[in-house]
């Protein structure tokens, strides 16, 4: 049994972002203080930047999210913050998708914990209280705004900093920020949440709380994507899916998607969709997922084609099978006898 | 828009209470430190007391919950804590139903905030960070373990300390603690949660988050009470109903129940049931509520009979109509023209 942690504070609703300025003012109490804004590079030069209460002494870091966050990149950004002033920032804010939010989480930790990002890949390795941090999602589905994971890839593994210290102190859920997301990215990321719920519900490592969150989130996702779009509701569904999965576990799809992402350098939401689409023998919800893609006119390409070598496929399978906890969640303790490397390779070849 | 606050940590599951001792040990770091256990007097001499990690220097207060918590009683208990040692406790723990939990919340506040309990009846009047506090419900439905209210009655009003500082830092949700609750009390209290959800959903002061929590909690309540009993699930439903109502508002039933409680000295859950049973013209869910009572063979008596004077009924109506915010939530800004004193008296006479 674990002591589960919720994000402590959230603003929800259109215009929520307006409450950032007064909140930061309560933190900027010292004569010498600054705030770090970690912003998805997509927003560089965009209108939303002007809405942010950035003052002269603050540090703005545009996070390059072309690739999934790399541990070394996070180290570089943390070093920039450390060398910016002779003192620490009072707040670290992440504004963007899951990658940006996770980078902000990791930076807040590395500012008060010695060593490199890769030292904290794993479970409960963080020892010191991080800098106060705020998460502001600009896309919905990753759940990163509510989870205790800062996902990252180092040279050897894709594994998050899983720690209560990764949880944001404050979240702003403003549906207005979601309005400019391109359709494909919007759907791929939302489906990450859909899959979180399915994997959490169909695994064994859940409890009455995570089941309630995952069921409600899944129901809301179906309402939103097969019924009427509602961005505020989508932010809530994303958050609830995040809470569910953070306190239970993913299953078969995430490990497969990690293999795809690692070898083919694909974005998380996209590789989740590619993998989930081939998992109907495990997850009956794949049928509804396909109906959603159809409704939004998204056609998933075949990505495992002649340009992908057998060696690459082998690496994907190996990376998939490293995810022992999720696979045990899905198949039980004897998962290795069921979800064999051959089976994994079969699935990958279909993708 | 409000900055909503969640309880930060919770343990959930059978045996959760076993994690209390190690958690307290992380708080008992100073040479001189003690913990205050505020325990429902019902447990005095009962087995569960032996399960609690009470050490020699700790202070145990058995809270008399025969009546609803009174502000003066809370002042008395707070004074006992203040005079117990020349320093403050490191933790205040509430173990019991909604009344006990609310008393513990209020004590933790009064230890660091000057004056009397009645000074903080209202919204956001607490100024100083309270003593760290833990909530351990032994009955499900009040939602007190997850809300920002410490309900109390002073000489003039039944009104809670509504403050982020009323929120527990840590909650233990252990279904084993619910096993010895007498049937009537169990149902009355659970129905408090049922009503929280209905009032929250049928009001106007809600948002996508509170709607999701209230819908899910209501669905779970129906599953549990019209389908299969599940105490862990009930604790989650109670918590979600609490979160929903704390971040939206109650409606017609709670104001009426406050009038009943104030004048006839009835317990909250019981007066909620008495009042809700007469509200079918506003809440269609009364039908399901009655099916639940029937299934559990609970017959509500007629309490407004010849022994209740017209003057008492008038006082009940006046007390009901003081609850402006809930009634505005239910009926809109013009609520006074719809929910007139005559209407209120009509309803009360039926109870």
XYZ file of C-alpha atoms in Angstrom:
702
model
C 0.000 0.000 0.000
C 1.362 3.374 -0.989
C 0.772 6.841 0.416
C -0.750 8.356 -2.709
C -0.212 12.008 -3.415
C -2.576 14.426 -5.135
C -1.604 17.732 -6.684
C -2.569 20.100 -3.909
C -4.045 23.063 -5.790
C -5.667 23.632 -9.135
C -7.438 26.399 -10.985
C -9.899 25.179 -13.595
C -11.730 27.094 -16.273
C -11.491 29.556 -19.103
C -9.241 32.393 -17.955
C -7.527 30.344 -15.249
C -4.191 31.624 -16.550
C -5.099 35.118 -15.292
C -4.620 33.852 -11.759
C -0.956 33.035 -12.373
C 0.250 36.603 -11.871
C -1.258 37.156 -8.398
C -0.087 33.713 -7.340
C 3.489 34.427 -8.445
C 3.377 37.705 -6.537
C 2.861 35.761 -3.312
C 6.097 33.887 -4.106
C 8.193 36.859 -5.204
C 8.621 38.097 -1.661
C 12.396 38.303 -1.374
C 14.296 41.271 -2.779
C 16.225 38.930 -4.990
C 13.962 36.362 -6.525
C 13.197 35.036 -9.956
C 10.884 32.593 -11.660
C 11.868 30.071 -14.329
C 9.410 29.634 -17.192
C 9.988 26.385 -19.092
C 7.911 26.819 -22.235
C 7.441 24.488 -25.166
C 9.494 25.935 -28.050
C 6.342 25.752 -30.169
C 5.182 28.916 -28.376
C 8.338 30.919 -29.110
C 7.083 34.158 -30.621
C 3.448 33.192 -30.215
C 0.750 35.362 -28.662
C 0.394 33.291 -25.498
C 3.857 34.401 -24.339
C 2.546 37.938 -23.936
C -0.107 36.672 -21.551
C 2.516 35.330 -19.167
C 3.547 37.456 -16.162
C 7.264 37.344 -17.007
C 9.294 40.035 -15.244
C 12.756 41.357 -16.038
C 14.679 39.065 -13.723
C 12.859 35.893 -14.742
C 14.479 33.208 -16.848
C 12.642 31.893 -19.887
C 13.760 28.542 -21.274
C 12.172 27.366 -24.486
C 12.180 23.593 -24.258
C 12.972 21.784 -27.474
C 10.375 19.013 -27.566
C 11.175 17.770 -31.055
C 12.390 14.603 -29.390
C 11.224 13.067 -26.122
C 13.030 14.624 -23.140
C 16.588 13.346 -22.778
C 18.294 13.221 -19.420
C 21.337 15.076 -20.768
C 19.160 17.860 -22.144
C 17.476 18.236 -18.768
C 20.923 18.471 -17.161
C 21.843 21.262 -19.575
C 18.703 23.231 -18.790
C 19.190 22.740 -15.053
C 22.740 24.046 -15.370
C 21.411 27.136 -17.122
C 19.144 27.825 -14.169
C 21.910 27.192 -11.630
C 24.322 29.563 -13.337
C 21.720 32.272 -13.991
C 21.868 33.776 -10.485
C 23.781 33.039 -7.298
C 20.502 31.889 -5.738
C 17.707 29.480 -6.692
C 14.463 30.490 -8.367
C 11.350 30.710 -6.185
C 9.187 28.940 -8.764
C 9.685 26.684 -11.781
C 6.753 26.741 -14.213
C 6.211 24.263 -17.027
C 3.966 25.437 -19.874
C 3.376 22.972 -22.674
C 2.647 19.321 -23.310
C 3.794 16.305 -21.351
C 7.433 16.685 -22.369
C 7.653 20.289 -21.259
C 5.827 19.580 -18.002
C 8.149 16.672 -17.283
C 11.224 18.761 -18.048
C 9.997 21.413 -15.605
C 9.400 18.771 -12.938
C 12.885 17.357 -13.392
C 14.540 20.784 -13.306
C 12.791 21.639 -10.047
C 14.236 18.448 -8.580
C 17.767 18.852 -9.946
C 18.033 22.353 -8.476
C 18.017 20.938 -4.941
C 19.328 17.405 -5.502
C 22.969 16.783 -6.498
C 24.060 14.830 -9.558
C 22.531 14.177 -12.939
C 18.991 13.522 -14.128
C 19.836 9.888 -14.873
C 20.698 9.376 -11.194
C 17.017 9.782 -10.385
C 15.506 7.593 -13.105
C 13.626 5.029 -11.085
C 11.404 4.946 -8.042
C 11.685 7.226 -5.005
C 15.332 8.167 -5.473
C 14.849 11.898 -4.883
C 15.867 12.936 -1.366
C 15.463 16.707 -1.083
C 12.429 18.915 -1.415
C 12.490 20.514 -4.858
C 11.758 24.109 -5.853
C 8.016 24.944 -5.798
C 6.619 24.128 -9.208
C 3.583 24.929 -11.321
C 2.231 22.949 -14.277
C 0.214 24.536 -17.063
C -0.804 22.053 -19.754
C -1.394 23.399 -23.254
C -2.585 20.055 -24.577
C -4.674 17.411 -22.846
C -4.122 13.713 -22.422
C -0.685 13.049 -21.031
C -1.869 13.510 -17.442
C 1.646 14.812 -16.712
C 0.096 17.736 -14.856
C -1.171 15.305 -12.180
C 1.382 12.494 -12.071
C 4.458 11.714 -9.996
C 6.559 10.877 -13.046
C 8.963 12.986 -15.068
C 9.476 10.781 -18.114
C 12.878 10.903 -19.755
C 15.203 8.858 -21.902
C 18.852 8.496 -21.065
C 21.417 6.602 -23.123
C 20.201 3.287 -21.823
C 16.583 3.570 -20.796
C 13.295 5.380 -21.041
C 12.322 5.651 -17.406
C 10.876 8.471 -15.380
C 11.822 10.105 -12.145
C 9.016 8.530 -10.128
C 8.753 10.433 -6.892
C 6.254 12.358 -4.797
C 8.679 15.221 -5.364
C 7.790 15.119 -9.068
C 4.214 16.171 -8.308
C 3.385 19.794 -9.145
C 2.402 22.007 -6.209
C -0.077 23.906 -8.332
C -1.781 23.298 -11.657
C -3.649 25.679 -13.964
C -6.203 24.007 -16.224
C -7.221 26.611 -18.794
C -9.145 25.264 -21.789
C -8.344 28.402 -23.804
C -4.752 27.199 -24.117
C -5.876 24.103 -26.022
C -7.574 25.921 -28.852
C -4.612 26.155 -31.200
C -3.333 22.567 -31.018
C -3.102 20.951 -34.491
C -5.692 18.206 -34.957
C -3.381 15.179 -35.260
C -1.364 16.115 -32.198
C -4.559 16.893 -30.291
C -5.987 13.429 -30.989
C -2.769 11.465 -30.465
C -2.227 13.117 -27.099
C -5.839 12.705 -25.999
C -5.643 9.019 -26.853
C -2.734 8.727 -24.421
C -5.327 9.407 -21.716
C -7.778 6.956 -23.271
C -5.072 4.279 -23.118
C -4.022 5.176 -19.557
C -7.559 4.401 -18.431
C -7.828 1.137 -20.331
C -4.451 -0.115 -19.102
C -5.187 0.903 -15.525
C -8.631 -0.727 -15.491
C -7.520 -3.936 -17.186
C -4.509 -4.437 -14.935
C -4.381 -5.938 -11.457
C -2.481 -3.173 -9.614
C -5.476 -0.923 -9.045
C -7.771 -0.073 -6.151
C -11.218 1.472 -5.631
C -9.794 4.977 -6.067
C -7.881 4.390 -9.301
C -10.769 2.364 -10.707
C -13.187 5.216 -10.006
C -10.865 7.750 -11.627
C -10.116 5.588 -14.665
C -13.752 4.613 -15.241
C -14.917 8.205 -15.028
C -12.094 9.476 -17.225
C -12.766 6.804 -19.852
C -16.475 7.594 -19.853
C -15.696 11.292 -20.282
C -13.277 10.566 -23.138
C -16.000 8.655 -24.972
C -18.503 11.472 -24.323
C -16.066 14.048 -25.631
C -14.708 12.248 -28.690
C -17.782 10.319 -29.792
C -20.232 12.970 -28.546
C -19.592 16.661 -28.028
C -16.161 18.269 -27.742
C -15.664 20.089 -24.415
C -12.137 21.287 -23.687
C -12.668 21.924 -19.966
C -14.084 18.446 -19.548
C -11.173 17.065 -21.542
C -8.705 18.674 -19.132
C -10.517 17.045 -16.220
C -10.587 13.668 -17.968
C -6.872 13.964 -18.687
C -6.153 14.782 -15.069
C -8.280 11.951 -13.736
C -6.634 9.520 -16.156
C -3.267 10.756 -14.959
C -4.190 10.268 -11.304
C -5.539 6.795 -12.075
C -2.466 5.625 -13.915
C -0.029 7.258 -11.497
C -1.525 5.294 -8.623
C -1.967 2.016 -10.494
C 0.065 1.194 -13.581
C 0.080 1.063 -17.347
C -0.146 -2.281 -19.101
C 0.851 -3.630 -22.498
C 0.600 -0.572 -24.693
C 3.015 1.745 -22.928
C 5.913 -0.745 -22.926
C 5.415 -1.333 -26.653
C 5.231 2.395 -27.296
C 8.479 2.922 -25.372
C 10.203 0.500 -27.718
C 8.829 2.338 -30.741
C 9.757 5.747 -29.348
C 13.248 4.695 -28.379
C 14.238 3.179 -31.719
C 12.216 5.260 -34.183
C 12.293 8.481 -32.185
C 8.518 8.878 -32.241
C 6.482 11.147 -30.051
C 4.774 9.456 -27.150
C 1.129 10.017 -28.098
C 1.762 8.936 -31.673
C 3.539 5.712 -30.732
C 0.796 4.993 -28.172
C -1.768 5.176 -30.985
C 0.330 3.011 -33.310
C 0.766 0.354 -30.608
C -2.771 0.451 -29.172
C -4.263 -0.039 -32.631
C -2.780 -3.581 -32.669
C -3.917 -4.632 -29.206
C -7.528 -5.655 -29.796
C -6.838 -9.171 -28.528
C -6.066 -7.684 -25.100
C -8.169 -4.549 -24.984
C -11.720 -4.565 -26.413
C -11.703 -0.754 -26.144
C -9.549 -0.704 -29.297
C -12.846 -0.769 -31.226
C -13.971 2.549 -29.705
C -10.499 3.996 -30.181
C -10.761 3.203 -33.898
C -14.189 4.824 -34.077
C -12.683 7.981 -32.616
C -9.842 8.002 -35.157
C -12.363 7.486 -37.917
C -14.587 10.299 -36.680
C -11.592 12.647 -36.681
C -10.367 11.299 -40.036
C -7.036 10.120 -38.718
C -5.414 7.279 -40.641
C -2.503 5.622 -38.877
C 0.282 4.660 -41.301
C 2.116 1.355 -41.258
C 5.376 2.356 -39.640
C 7.098 -1.036 -39.408
C 7.928 -1.373 -43.074
C 10.960 -2.506 -45.104
C 13.010 0.467 -43.877
C 12.993 -0.937 -40.335
C 15.642 -3.623 -39.862
C 15.229 -6.865 -37.939
C 17.834 -5.559 -35.566
C 15.722 -2.482 -34.872
C 12.680 -4.643 -34.218
C 14.726 -6.750 -31.865
C 15.792 -3.611 -29.979
C 12.144 -2.504 -29.739
C 11.164 -5.864 -28.313
C 14.013 -5.763 -25.804
C 13.049 -2.243 -24.706
C 9.427 -3.353 -24.356
C 10.308 -6.334 -22.206
C 12.343 -4.202 -19.794
C 9.058 -2.803 -18.427
C 8.535 -5.497 -15.843
C 6.068 -3.701 -13.597
C 3.555 -2.733 -16.287
C 3.736 -6.187 -17.873
C 3.214 -7.856 -14.524
C 0.247 -5.523 -14.015
C -1.215 -6.703 -17.314
C -0.421 -10.433 -17.220
C 0.397 -11.336 -13.625
C 3.631 -12.638 -12.126
C 4.135 -15.203 -14.872
C 4.039 -12.563 -17.596
C 7.246 -13.779 -19.226
C 5.643 -17.084 -20.152
C 2.687 -15.303 -21.780
C 4.150 -12.182 -23.308
C 7.185 -13.767 -24.924
C 9.696 -11.988 -27.110
C 8.237 -13.771 -30.126
C 4.787 -12.487 -29.279
C 6.154 -8.968 -28.882
C 7.930 -9.143 -32.221
C 4.746 -10.417 -33.870
C 2.832 -7.434 -32.502
C 5.514 -4.953 -33.512
C 5.609 -6.314 -37.081
C 1.901 -5.544 -37.426
C 2.376 -1.889 -36.460
C -12.702 31.036 -9.945
C -11.179 29.525 -6.842
C -7.846 27.826 -6.265
C -9.225 24.426 -5.262
C -7.317 22.336 -2.778
C -7.092 18.557 -2.604
C -6.040 16.561 0.441
C -2.409 15.905 -0.405
C -1.893 12.322 0.761
C -4.080 9.313 1.347
C -3.666 5.653 2.178
C -6.512 3.464 0.945
C -7.294 -0.149 1.709
C -7.781 -2.764 4.360
C -4.965 -2.356 6.882
C -4.252 1.262 5.954
C -4.275 2.111 9.656
C -1.053 0.117 10.091
C 0.767 2.876 8.229
C -0.129 5.457 10.859
C 2.652 4.467 13.258
C 5.573 4.810 10.809
C 4.117 8.073 9.546
C 3.869 9.507 13.064
C 7.448 8.478 13.695
C 8.573 10.800 10.906
C 6.830 13.637 12.791
C 8.056 12.779 16.291
C 11.534 14.085 15.601
C 11.990 16.599 18.391
C 12.954 15.503 21.888
C 9.806 17.036 23.214
C 6.907 16.256 20.996
C 3.431 14.859 21.324
C 0.466 13.905 19.205
C -3.176 14.716 19.942
C -5.684 11.952 19.204
C -9.235 13.281 18.932
C -11.360 10.143 19.021
C -15.119 9.726 18.884
C -16.258 8.858 22.426
C -18.076 5.855 20.936
C -14.643 4.160 20.771
C -13.771 4.734 24.433
C -12.788 1.307 25.740
C -13.229 -0.342 22.355
C -10.713 -2.608 20.655
C -9.720 -0.132 17.956
C -8.029 2.080 20.566
C -5.415 -0.621 21.101
C -4.565 -0.494 17.422
C -3.594 3.169 17.662
C 0.098 4.073 18.089
C -0.500 6.197 21.188
C 2.667 6.840 23.220
C 3.053 7.994 26.808
C 3.312 11.717 26.094
C 0.398 11.823 23.686
C -2.900 13.427 24.556
C -6.101 11.495 23.927
C -9.327 13.470 23.800
C -12.559 11.542 23.498
C -14.898 13.812 21.589
C -18.467 13.816 22.768
C -20.456 13.650 19.536
C -23.854 13.199 21.125
C -24.671 16.623 19.739
C -23.303 18.321 16.662
C -19.978 20.070 17.404
C -20.464 23.308 19.276
C -17.992 26.155 18.978
C -17.677 26.457 22.759
C -16.911 22.746 23.084
C -14.193 23.061 20.470
C -12.745 25.989 22.429
C -12.671 23.825 25.561
C -10.857 20.998 23.796
C -8.383 23.404 22.233
C -7.653 24.868 25.657
C -6.948 21.372 26.949
C -4.351 20.894 24.232
C -2.796 24.313 24.848
C -2.446 23.728 28.584
C -1.190 20.141 28.228
C 2.422 21.076 27.469
C 4.360 24.315 27.076
C 4.687 23.533 23.351
C 2.313 22.621 20.553
C 1.626 19.070 19.371
C 3.320 17.939 16.164
C 0.160 16.275 14.852
C -3.581 16.442 15.522
C -5.451 13.304 14.464
C -9.201 12.990 14.137
C -10.618 9.457 14.322
C -14.370 9.125 13.954
C -17.282 10.435 11.952
C -17.807 13.867 10.462
C -18.199 15.561 13.834
C -14.958 14.170 15.218
C -13.061 14.956 12.040
C -14.391 18.508 12.045
C -13.481 18.972 15.703
C -9.923 17.826 14.952
C -9.715 20.232 12.017
C -10.894 23.124 14.160
C -8.496 22.301 17.008
C -5.529 22.223 14.628
C -6.526 25.723 13.503
C -7.177 27.164 16.964
C -3.745 26.052 18.182
C -2.048 28.547 15.882
C -4.769 31.161 15.429
C -5.822 33.453 18.309
C -9.360 33.800 19.610
C -12.375 31.538 19.652
C -13.812 29.003 17.237
C -16.761 31.280 16.455
C -14.335 33.927 15.178
C -13.554 31.647 12.243
C -17.084 30.576 11.308
C -17.305 31.808 7.737
C -15.155 31.851 4.639
C -11.376 32.195 4.571
C -10.993 33.834 7.964
C -8.082 31.663 9.130
C -4.742 33.453 8.784
C -2.050 31.151 10.178
C -0.898 27.728 9.127
C -2.434 25.169 11.487
C -0.790 22.165 13.137
C -0.300 19.236 10.716
C -3.442 17.122 10.820
C -4.586 13.641 9.893
C -8.134 12.446 9.267
C -9.233 8.854 9.802
C -12.925 8.308 9.051
C -14.655 5.449 10.849
C -17.895 5.940 8.959
C -18.429 6.910 5.336
C -20.560 9.602 3.771
C -19.843 12.940 5.401
C -16.876 13.612 3.107
C -15.372 15.553 6.032
C -12.094 13.744 5.417
C -11.736 15.591 2.088
C -13.440 18.950 2.592
C -12.337 22.446 3.589
C -15.084 22.823 6.157
C -15.146 22.215 9.887
C -18.867 22.350 10.595
C -19.935 23.736 13.956
C -22.812 25.415 15.683
C -22.325 28.421 17.880
C -25.049 30.191 19.824
C -26.324 31.899 16.716
C -25.456 29.873 13.659
C -24.528 26.547 12.180
C -21.670 27.518 9.915
C -18.317 25.912 9.275
C -14.783 27.179 9.317
C -14.403 27.202 5.537
C -10.721 27.502 4.777
C -7.959 25.782 2.879
C -6.421 25.443 6.331
C -9.281 23.127 7.307
C -8.111 20.521 4.785
C -6.363 17.494 6.272
C -2.731 16.989 5.274
C -3.131 13.226 5.312
C -6.072 10.844 5.247
C -6.270 7.129 6.047
C -9.141 5.308 4.344
C -9.366 1.911 6.001
C -12.570 -0.037 5.287
C -11.957 -2.288 8.313
C -12.888 0.640 10.560
C -16.393 0.745 9.087
C -17.355 -2.789 9.983
C -18.862 -2.100 13.401
C -21.073 0.877 12.540
C -24.737 0.280 13.514
C -26.990 -0.080 10.462
C -29.145 3.032 10.874
C -26.179 5.299 11.454
C -24.339 3.679 8.552
C -27.185 4.393 6.124
C -28.003 7.901 7.363
C -24.384 8.932 7.041
C -23.925 7.316 3.633
C -27.003 9.141 2.400
C -25.302 12.409 3.323
C -22.899 11.613 0.483
C -25.756 10.650 -1.823
C -27.346 14.052 -1.146
C -24.045 15.956 -1.557
C -23.822 14.610 -5.079
C -27.408 15.386 -5.992
C -27.216 18.926 -4.625
C -23.874 19.575 -6.307
C -25.042 18.261 -9.691
C -28.405 20.023 -9.639
C -26.941 23.377 -8.641
C -25.351 26.019 -10.845
C -22.087 26.571 -8.942
C -20.250 23.574 -10.369
C -17.577 22.971 -12.998
C -16.280 20.062 -15.077
C -14.242 18.763 -12.120
C -16.987 18.800 -9.502
C -19.477 17.384 -12.011
C -17.138 14.480 -12.755
C -16.597 13.773 -9.049
C -20.287 14.047 -8.151
C -21.462 11.931 -11.082
C -18.967 9.201 -10.319
C -19.675 9.269 -6.604
C -23.433 9.096 -7.184
C -23.022 6.189 -9.590
C -20.872 4.373 -7.028
C -23.417 5.009 -4.275
C -26.138 3.428 -6.396
C -23.856 0.466 -7.225
C -23.076 -0.037 -3.555
C -26.517 0.418 -2.019
C -28.696 -1.036 -4.747
C -26.089 -3.579 -5.867
C -23.227 -5.040 -3.857
C -21.852 -3.538 -0.642
C -18.153 -2.646 -0.904
C -16.700 -0.642 1.987
C -13.512 0.421 0.206
C -15.547 1.682 -2.727
C -17.863 3.453 -0.293
C -14.933 5.323 1.237
C -13.876 6.462 -2.233
C -17.429 7.506 -3.116
C -17.656 9.441 0.136
C -14.373 11.194 -0.579
C -15.327 12.062 -4.136
C -18.694 13.376 -2.976
C -16.876 15.475 -0.406
C -14.499 16.908 -3.002
C -17.428 17.633 -5.320
C -19.482 19.457 -2.748
C -16.522 21.288 -1.227
C -15.704 22.810 -4.612
C -19.276 23.501 -5.657
C -22.076 23.814 -3.115
C -24.980 22.085 -1.467
C -28.525 22.998 -2.435
C -31.938 22.808 -0.786
C -31.552 19.813 1.493
C -28.626 20.938 3.626
C -30.197 24.292 4.594
C -33.392 22.493 5.629
C -31.408 19.921 7.591
C -29.500 22.690 9.395
C -32.834 24.078 10.595
C -33.917 20.654 11.829
C -30.588 19.988 13.531
C -30.451 23.372 15.198
C -33.915 23.269 16.723
C -34.465 19.554 17.341
C -30.833 18.727 18.044
C -30.733 15.989 15.414
C -27.636 14.394 13.982
C -26.638 15.636 10.565
C -27.076 12.432 8.546
C -30.446 11.758 10.102
C -31.825 15.238 9.471
C -30.474 15.077 5.902
C -32.527 11.921 5.347
C -35.648 13.420 6.934
C -35.359 16.536 4.751
C -34.339 14.846 1.499
C -37.286 12.474 1.714
C -39.625 15.469 1.135
C -37.773 17.004 -1.793
C -38.979 14.934 -4.721
C -40.342 18.024 -6.480
C -36.768 19.327 -6.752
C -34.668 16.181 -6.871
C -35.855 13.140 -8.883
C -33.126 11.105 -7.162
C -35.389 10.971 -4.085
C -36.960 7.908 -5.712
C -33.655 5.986 -5.649
C -32.967 7.227 -2.144
C -36.287 5.720 -1.025
C -35.442 2.436 -2.755
C -32.221 2.317 -0.759
C -34.017 2.959 2.533
C -36.512 0.245 1.638
C -33.776 -2.247 0.776
C -32.129 -1.614 4.145
C -35.492 -1.649 5.948
C -35.201 1.859 7.289
C -38.470 3.633 8.000
C -38.184 7.363 8.586
C -40.545 8.593 11.314
C -42.650 11.727 11.081
C -40.672 14.097 13.279
C -42.691 17.271 12.835
C -45.644 16.249 14.968
C -47.809 17.909 17.620
C -44.862 18.149 20.025
C -43.155 20.660 17.722
C -44.493 24.175 18.203
C -45.203 26.700 15.481
C -42.473 28.818 16.980
C -39.986 25.972 16.560
C -41.031 25.533 12.946
C -40.589 29.231 12.392
C -37.081 29.033 13.842
C -36.272 26.118 11.532
C -37.452 28.092 8.527
C -35.430 31.124 9.575
C -32.314 28.997 10.052
C -32.885 27.401 6.639
C -33.227 30.740 4.887
C -29.952 32.018 6.342
C -28.086 29.719 3.932
C -27.961 32.164 1.069
C -25.162 30.584 -0.927
C -26.614 27.070 -1.136
C -30.065 28.413 -1.935
C -28.683 30.657 -4.656
C -26.852 27.599 -5.999
C -30.139 25.720 -6.157
C -32.519 28.419 -7.393
C -30.400 31.226 -8.832
C -30.042 34.823 -7.720
C -33.776 35.316 -7.334
C -34.089 32.414 -4.904
C -36.000 34.445 -2.327
C -38.924 34.840 -4.689
C -39.073 31.076 -5.319
C -38.099 29.518 -2.036
C -40.261 31.646 0.219
C -40.654 31.213 3.951
C -44.154 29.820 3.367
C -42.751 27.211 1.013
C -40.076 26.290 3.540
C -42.643 25.949 6.315
C -44.813 23.779 4.046
C -41.884 21.465 3.437
C -40.913 21.313 7.098
C -44.479 20.449 8.125
C -44.322 17.389 5.870
C -41.142 16.078 7.547
